[in-house]
Amino acid sequence: MDNLDLPQKILISVKKAGLKTLPSVLCLSKPDLERATGLSPREVNILVQVISEAAYQTPVTTVLNIKREKCNASMIVQKLSLGCPHLDAFLQGGILSQGITEIAGESASGKTQLCIQLCLTVQCPKSMGGLEGGAVYICTEDAFPSKRLNQMIQMFNHKVGSEMASKLKLGDHIYVEHISESDQLWHCITKRIPILLSRGLIKLVVIDSIAAIFRCEYDSNEVAQRAKHIQSVGAKLNWLSLQHDVPVVCVNQVTANMKRSSNVFEPSVLPALGLTWANFVKVRLMISRTNYRLNVDMQSDSENRRPELNPTESVVRCMEVIFSPHLPNNKCYFVVEKTGVVGLT
Ligand SMILES: Nc1ncnc2c1ncn2[C@@H]1O[C@H](COP(=O)(O)OP(=O)(O)O)[C@@H](O)[C@H]1O
Ligand SMILES: [Mg+2]
């Protein structure tokens, strides 16, 4: 109080009134200050102005500056590679390490294949697009496809070479959880996953799928409770991702778009769980099977893959950015092969 640039008379009156701190003055209205200090309205105005200026020390700044400061404080968002240069280029480097990335799509569109591939790439060194950690894979519907994982690990090991393969030990760092109820999921994301994250054992959380938990467990009269549970899970997953700087990937199913009019540009399917869940999703990717097949000759030429109509070969799948803070609403194409998910140029 003594350091303030106030006339002596005002300073003495304020002290006499027992107002020793800035908040104690600012908490009172002007008439109350007049009564407490015996100062005139003009003097109270001066008092309030000087104290307000002293209390407000944060300089005016822009949103851009706040963002820059955050980035300088090593808050730069990392990206997790999908294990394919074409898909990485499409996503401008890969999956964001901060926030929830949703992979939505109909059955057999390739959601699980993408997630398994992420569980492998996350373990790679940062120079290879990984995050140098393991993954938690939460299965809520089908059993974890361990056979397919082993096949993809073999192929991945072949690609990276035996020295790197023995260093990575890919199969040892994927923690699989089978969960079918929202209570179990809540326990897992509030108790078990935080322990693995704080020990630095995992750098990726996959939930395959988030929709299954909230689809079957609730009756139609429990809509509000369901929404509350979705919000709690979404907020917790977001918090875990931001706190530990790890990507959270959630698979979502799709439902038929009942409100679709004759407009052909409206999507025929929509991601399940609706707006309550969508509010927590940072990047939404929709994948689907197309009517195109990849020609055998094209498959052998990995440098020059283009979708061609041929009903007997590998299905060409489409990945579309539905919303994202950093990507345009674009599409790319990929196939699922023995080696995993491969993007097409
Ligand atoms: N070993 C494999 N080789 C080639 N394609 C495979 C292999 N395993 C699965 N696929 C393809 O992946 C599709 C299933 O993808 P998946 O990710 O399980 O679908 P979902 O979207 O339902 O999770 C299958 O229809 C098949 O075309
Ligand atoms: Mg699946």
Coordinates of C-alpha atoms and ligand atoms in Angstrom, one line a residue:
M1 CA 0.0 0.0 0.0
D2 CA 2.8 2.4 0.9
N3 CA 4.4 2.1 -2.6
L4 CA 1.2 3.4 -4.3
D5 CA 1.2 6.8 -5.8
L6 CA -1.6 8.2 -3.6
P7 CA -2.0 11.6 -1.9
Q8 CA -0.8 11.4 1.8
K9 CA -4.3 12.3 3.1
I10 CA -6.0 9.4 1.2
L11 CA -3.2 6.9 2.3
I12 CA -3.6 7.9 6.0
S13 CA -7.5 7.5 5.8
V14 CA -7.2 4.1 4.2
K15 CA -4.8 2.9 6.8
K16 CA -7.0 4.3 9.6
A17 CA -9.9 2.3 8.2
G18 CA -7.8 -0.9 8.5
L19 CA -7.7 -1.5 4.7
K20 CA -4.3 -3.0 4.4
T21 CA -4.4 -4.9 1.1
L22 CA -5.4 -4.1 -2.4
P23 CA -8.3 -6.7 -2.5
S24 CA -9.7 -5.3 0.8
V25 CA -10.2 -2.0 -0.9
L26 CA -11.4 -3.4 -4.3
C27 CA -14.0 -5.6 -2.5
L28 CA -15.8 -2.5 -1.2
S29 CA -18.2 -0.4 -3.3
K30 CA -17.5 3.3 -3.6
P31 CA -20.2 4.4 -1.0
D32 CA -18.8 1.8 1.4
L33 CA -15.3 3.2 0.9
E34 CA -16.6 6.7 1.6
R35 CA -18.2 5.5 4.8
A36 CA -15.2 3.5 5.9
T37 CA -12.5 6.1 5.2
G38 CA -14.4 9.4 5.5
L39 CA -13.0 10.5 2.1
S40 CA -15.0 12.5 -0.4
P41 CA -16.4 10.8 -3.6
R42 CA -13.6 12.5 -5.7
E43 CA -10.9 11.1 -3.3
V44 CA -12.5 7.6 -3.4
N45 CA -12.4 7.7 -7.2
I46 CA -8.7 8.5 -7.2
L47 CA -8.1 5.7 -4.6
V48 CA -10.0 3.1 -6.7
Q49 CA -8.3 4.1 -9.9
V50 CA -4.8 3.9 -8.4
I51 CA -5.4 0.6 -6.7
S52 CA -7.1 -0.9 -9.8
E53 CA -4.1 0.0 -11.9
A54 CA -1.7 -1.5 -9.3
A55 CA -3.7 -4.7 -9.1
Y56 CA -4.0 -5.2 -12.8
Q57 CA -0.4 -6.0 -13.7
T58 CA -0.9 -8.5 -16.5
P59 CA -0.1 -6.6 -19.7
V60 CA -2.6 -6.7 -22.6
T61 CA -1.6 -9.5 -24.9
T62 CA -3.0 -11.2 -28.0
V63 CA -4.2 -14.8 -28.4
L64 CA -1.3 -15.3 -30.8
N65 CA 1.2 -14.3 -28.2
I66 CA -0.4 -16.6 -25.6
K67 CA -0.1 -19.5 -28.1
R68 CA 3.5 -18.6 -28.9
E69 CA 4.4 -18.6 -25.2
K70 CA 2.8 -22.0 -24.8
C71 CA 4.8 -23.3 -27.7
N72 CA 8.0 -21.9 -26.3
A73 CA 7.3 -23.7 -23.1
S74 CA 7.8 -27.0 -25.0
M75 CA 4.1 -27.5 -25.7
I76 CA 4.7 -28.2 -29.3
V77 CA 2.3 -30.9 -30.5
Q78 CA 4.0 -34.0 -31.6
K79 CA 2.6 -36.2 -34.3
L80 CA 2.4 -40.0 -34.4
S81 CA 3.1 -41.6 -37.8
L82 CA 0.6 -44.0 -39.3
G83 CA 3.5 -46.0 -40.7
C84 CA 2.9 -45.0 -44.3
P85 CA 4.4 -41.9 -45.9
H86 CA 1.3 -41.3 -48.0
L87 CA -1.1 -41.4 -45.1
D88 CA 1.3 -39.3 -43.0
A89 CA 1.5 -36.7 -45.7
F90 CA -2.3 -36.6 -45.9
L91 CA -2.5 -36.0 -42.1
Q92 CA 0.5 -33.5 -42.3
G93 CA 2.7 -35.8 -40.2
G94 CA 0.3 -38.1 -38.4
I95 CA -2.0 -38.3 -35.4
L96 CA -1.8 -35.3 -33.0
S97 CA -0.3 -36.1 -29.6
Q98 CA -2.8 -33.7 -27.9
G99 CA -6.5 -34.4 -28.0
I100 CA -8.8 -37.2 -29.2
T101 CA -8.6 -38.4 -32.7
E102 CA -11.6 -40.4 -33.8
I103 CA -11.6 -43.0 -36.5
A104 CA -15.2 -43.6 -37.5
G105 CA -16.5 -46.0 -40.2
E106 CA -18.7 -48.9 -41.0
S107 CA -17.8 -52.5 -40.1
A108 CA -14.8 -53.9 -42.0
S109 CA -13.7 -50.5 -43.2
G110 CA -10.2 -50.9 -41.7
K111 CA -10.5 -49.1 -38.3
T112 CA -8.9 -51.8 -36.3
Q113 CA -6.2 -52.3 -38.8
L114 CA -5.2 -48.6 -38.5
C115 CA -5.2 -48.8 -34.7
I116 CA -3.0 -51.9 -34.6
Q117 CA -0.6 -50.1 -37.0
L118 CA -0.5 -47.1 -34.7
C119 CA 0.4 -49.5 -31.8
L120 CA 3.5 -50.5 -33.7
T121 CA 4.6 -47.1 -35.0
V122 CA 4.3 -45.5 -31.6
Q123 CA 7.1 -47.7 -30.3
C124 CA 9.5 -46.5 -33.0
P125 CA 12.2 -43.8 -32.4
K126 CA 11.1 -40.2 -33.0
S127 CA 13.3 -40.1 -36.1
M128 CA 10.9 -42.7 -37.6
G129 CA 7.7 -40.9 -36.6
G130 CA 7.1 -42.8 -33.3
L131 CA 6.8 -41.6 -29.8
E132 CA 9.2 -44.2 -28.2
G133 CA 6.6 -45.8 -25.9
G134 CA 4.0 -48.6 -25.8
A135 CA 0.3 -48.6 -26.2
V136 CA -2.8 -49.5 -24.3
Y137 CA -5.5 -51.1 -26.5
I138 CA -8.9 -51.2 -25.0
C139 CA -11.2 -53.6 -26.8
T140 CA -14.9 -53.2 -26.0
E141 CA -16.5 -55.4 -28.7
D142 CA -14.5 -58.2 -30.3
A143 CA -11.6 -60.0 -28.8
F144 CA -8.2 -58.4 -29.5
P145 CA -7.0 -59.6 -33.0
S146 CA -3.7 -61.0 -31.6
K147 CA -3.2 -63.2 -34.7
R148 CA -3.3 -60.2 -37.0
L149 CA -1.1 -58.2 -34.6
N150 CA 1.5 -61.0 -34.8
Q151 CA 1.3 -61.0 -38.6
M152 CA 1.8 -57.2 -38.7
I153 CA 4.7 -57.3 -36.2
Q154 CA 6.4 -59.9 -38.4
M155 CA 6.0 -57.7 -41.4
F156 CA 7.0 -54.6 -39.5
N157 CA 10.1 -56.3 -38.2
H158 CA 11.0 -57.3 -41.7
K159 CA 10.7 -53.7 -42.8
V160 CA 12.8 -52.2 -40.0
G161 CA 15.5 -54.9 -40.0
S162 CA 16.5 -57.5 -37.4
E163 CA 18.6 -55.1 -35.3
M164 CA 15.9 -52.6 -34.8
A165 CA 13.3 -55.4 -34.4
S166 CA 15.2 -57.0 -31.5
K167 CA 15.6 -53.5 -29.9
L168 CA 12.0 -52.6 -30.2
K169 CA 10.4 -56.0 -29.1
L170 CA 7.1 -54.7 -30.5
G171 CA 4.9 -57.4 -28.9
D172 CA 6.0 -56.6 -25.4
H173 CA 4.7 -53.1 -25.2
I174 CA 1.0 -53.4 -26.1
Y175 CA -1.2 -53.6 -23.1
V176 CA -4.6 -55.1 -24.0
E177 CA -7.7 -54.5 -21.9
H178 CA -11.1 -56.1 -22.6
I179 CA -13.9 -53.9 -21.3
S180 CA -17.6 -54.1 -21.8
E181 CA -19.1 -51.6 -19.3
S182 CA -18.7 -47.9 -18.7
D183 CA -17.8 -48.5 -15.0
Q184 CA -14.9 -50.7 -16.1
L185 CA -13.8 -48.1 -18.7
W186 CA -13.9 -45.4 -16.1
H187 CA -11.8 -47.4 -13.7
C188 CA -9.3 -48.1 -16.5
I189 CA -8.9 -44.5 -17.6
T190 CA -8.8 -43.1 -14.1
K191 CA -6.7 -45.7 -12.3
R192 CA -4.8 -48.1 -14.5
I193 CA -3.9 -45.9 -17.5
P194 CA -2.6 -43.0 -15.4
I195 CA -0.1 -45.3 -13.7
L196 CA 1.2 -46.6 -17.1
L197 CA 1.4 -43.0 -18.4
S198 CA 3.1 -41.6 -15.3
R199 CA 5.8 -44.4 -15.6
G200 CA 6.3 -43.4 -19.2
L201 CA 5.4 -47.0 -20.4
I202 CA 2.8 -45.9 -22.9
K203 CA 2.5 -43.1 -25.4
L204 CA -0.8 -44.1 -27.1
V205 CA -4.3 -45.0 -25.9
V206 CA -6.6 -46.8 -28.2
I207 CA -10.3 -47.5 -27.5
D208 CA -11.8 -49.8 -30.1
S209 CA -14.6 -48.9 -29.9
I210 CA -16.0 -46.1 -27.7
A211 CA -19.5 -46.4 -29.2
A212 CA -20.0 -50.0 -28.1
I213 CA -19.8 -49.1 -24.4
F214 CA -22.4 -46.4 -24.7
R215 CA -24.7 -48.1 -27.2
C216 CA -25.9 -51.2 -25.5
E217 CA -25.7 -50.5 -21.8
Y218 CA -28.4 -47.8 -21.5
D219 CA -32.2 -47.9 -21.9
S220 CA -34.0 -45.2 -23.8
N221 CA -35.1 -43.6 -20.4
E222 CA -31.4 -43.2 -19.3
V223 CA -30.5 -40.7 -21.9
A224 CA -29.3 -38.0 -19.5
Q225 CA -27.2 -40.4 -17.5
R226 CA -25.6 -41.7 -20.7
A227 CA -24.8 -38.2 -21.8
K228 CA -23.2 -37.5 -18.4
H229 CA -21.1 -40.6 -18.6
I230 CA -20.0 -39.8 -22.2
Q231 CA -19.0 -36.3 -21.0
S232 CA -17.0 -37.6 -18.1
V233 CA -15.1 -40.1 -20.3
G234 CA -14.5 -37.6 -23.0
A235 CA -13.2 -35.0 -20.6
K236 CA -11.0 -37.5 -18.8
L237 CA -9.5 -38.8 -22.1
N238 CA -8.8 -35.2 -23.2
W239 CA -7.2 -34.4 -19.9
L240 CA -5.0 -37.6 -20.0
S241 CA -3.9 -36.7 -23.6
L242 CA -3.0 -33.1 -22.8
Q243 CA -1.4 -33.8 -19.4
H244 CA 0.9 -36.6 -20.8
D245 CA 1.2 -35.4 -24.4
V246 CA 0.0 -38.7 -25.8
P247 CA -2.5 -39.3 -28.6
V248 CA -5.9 -40.9 -27.7
V249 CA -7.4 -42.7 -30.6
C250 CA -11.1 -43.7 -30.4
V251 CA -12.9 -45.9 -32.9
N252 CA -16.5 -44.9 -33.5
Q253 CA -19.2 -46.8 -35.4
V254 CA -21.6 -45.2 -37.8
T255 CA -25.4 -45.2 -38.0
A256 CA -27.6 -44.5 -40.9
N257 CA -28.4 -40.8 -41.5
M258 CA -32.1 -40.8 -41.0
K259 CA -32.5 -37.1 -41.7
R260 CA -30.9 -37.5 -45.1
S261 CA -32.9 -35.7 -47.8
S262 CA -32.7 -36.3 -51.5
N263 CA -29.4 -34.2 -51.5
V264 CA -26.7 -36.6 -52.6
F265 CA -24.0 -34.6 -50.9
E266 CA -25.4 -35.4 -47.5
P267 CA -23.6 -38.4 -45.9
S268 CA -25.5 -41.7 -45.8
V269 CA -24.0 -42.6 -42.5
L270 CA -23.1 -40.5 -39.4
P271 CA -20.7 -41.3 -36.5
A272 CA -22.5 -42.8 -33.5
L273 CA -22.8 -41.1 -30.1
G274 CA -23.9 -37.7 -31.5
L275 CA -22.9 -34.2 -30.4
T276 CA -22.2 -35.0 -26.8
W277 CA -19.3 -37.1 -27.8
A278 CA -18.3 -35.0 -30.8
N279 CA -17.6 -32.0 -28.6
F280 CA -14.6 -33.9 -27.1
V281 CA -13.1 -35.0 -30.5
K282 CA -10.3 -32.9 -31.9
V283 CA -9.9 -34.7 -35.3
R284 CA -12.6 -36.8 -36.8
L285 CA -11.6 -39.2 -39.6
M286 CA -14.2 -41.2 -41.5
I287 CA -13.1 -44.3 -43.3
S288 CA -15.1 -46.3 -45.8
R289 CA -14.8 -49.0 -48.4
T290 CA -15.1 -47.9 -52.0
N291 CA -16.3 -49.8 -55.1
Y292 CA -12.7 -49.7 -56.4
R293 CA -10.2 -52.6 -56.2
L294 CA -6.5 -52.4 -56.5
N295 CA -5.1 -54.0 -59.6
V296 CA -2.5 -56.8 -58.9
D297 CA 0.0 -55.1 -61.2
M298 CA -0.4 -51.9 -59.2
Q299 CA 0.0 -53.7 -55.9
S300 CA 3.5 -54.9 -56.9
D301 CA 4.5 -51.4 -57.9
S302 CA 4.6 -49.7 -54.5
E303 CA 5.8 -46.4 -55.9
N304 CA 2.9 -45.9 -58.3
R305 CA -0.3 -47.1 -56.7
R306 CA -3.6 -45.8 -58.1
P307 CA -7.1 -47.1 -57.6
E308 CA -8.4 -49.0 -60.6
L309 CA -11.7 -50.7 -61.1
N310 CA -11.2 -54.4 -60.9
P311 CA -13.7 -56.5 -58.9
T312 CA -11.3 -59.3 -58.0
E313 CA -8.6 -57.5 -56.0
S314 CA -7.9 -55.6 -52.8
V315 CA -10.6 -53.2 -51.7
V316 CA -9.7 -49.5 -52.0
R317 CA -10.7 -47.6 -48.9
C318 CA -11.2 -43.9 -48.4
M319 CA -10.1 -41.8 -45.5
E320 CA -11.8 -38.4 -45.1
V321 CA -11.1 -35.6 -42.7
I322 CA -14.6 -34.6 -41.4
F323 CA -13.2 -32.0 -39.0
S324 CA -9.8 -31.0 -37.7
P325 CA -8.2 -27.8 -36.4
H326 CA -5.2 -28.2 -38.8
L327 CA -6.3 -30.2 -41.8
P328 CA -8.5 -29.4 -44.8
N329 CA -11.6 -31.5 -45.4
N330 CA -9.9 -33.8 -47.8
K331 CA -9.9 -37.4 -48.9
C332 CA -7.2 -40.0 -49.5
Y333 CA -7.2 -43.6 -50.4
F334 CA -5.6 -46.7 -48.9
V335 CA -5.7 -50.5 -49.0
V336 CA -5.3 -53.1 -46.2
E337 CA -2.6 -55.6 -47.1
K338 CA -0.7 -58.3 -45.3
T339 CA 1.8 -55.8 -44.2
G340 CA -0.9 -53.4 -42.8
V341 CA -2.5 -50.2 -44.0
V342 CA -0.9 -48.7 -47.1
G343 CA -1.8 -45.3 -48.6
L344 CA -2.2 -44.8 -52.3
T345 CA -0.8 -41.8 -54.2
Ligands
LIG1 N1 -4.1 -60.2 -43.1 C1 -4.8 -59.4 -43.9 N2 -4.5 -59.2 -45.2 C2 -5.2 -58.3 -46.0 N3 -6.3 -57.7 -45.5 C3 -6.7 -57.9 -44.3 C4 -6.0 -58.7 -43.4 N4 -6.6 -58.7 -42.2 C5 -7.7 -57.9 -42.4 N5 -7.7 -57.4 -43.6 C6 -8.8 -56.5 -44.2 O1 -9.2 -55.7 -43.2 C7 -10.6 -55.7 -43.1 C8 -11.1 -55.6 -41.7 O2 -10.6 -54.4 -41.2 P1 -10.9 -54.0 -39.7 O3 -10.0 -53.0 -39.3 O4 -10.9 -55.2 -38.8 O5 -12.4 -53.5 -39.8 P2 -13.2 -52.6 -38.7 O6 -13.4 -51.3 -39.4 O7 -14.5 -53.3 -38.6 O8 -12.4 -52.5 -37.5 C9 -11.0 -57.0 -43.7 O9 -12.3 -56.8 -44.4 C10 -9.9 -57.3 -44.7 O10 -10.3 -56.8 -45.9
MG2 MG -12.8 -53.4 -35.6

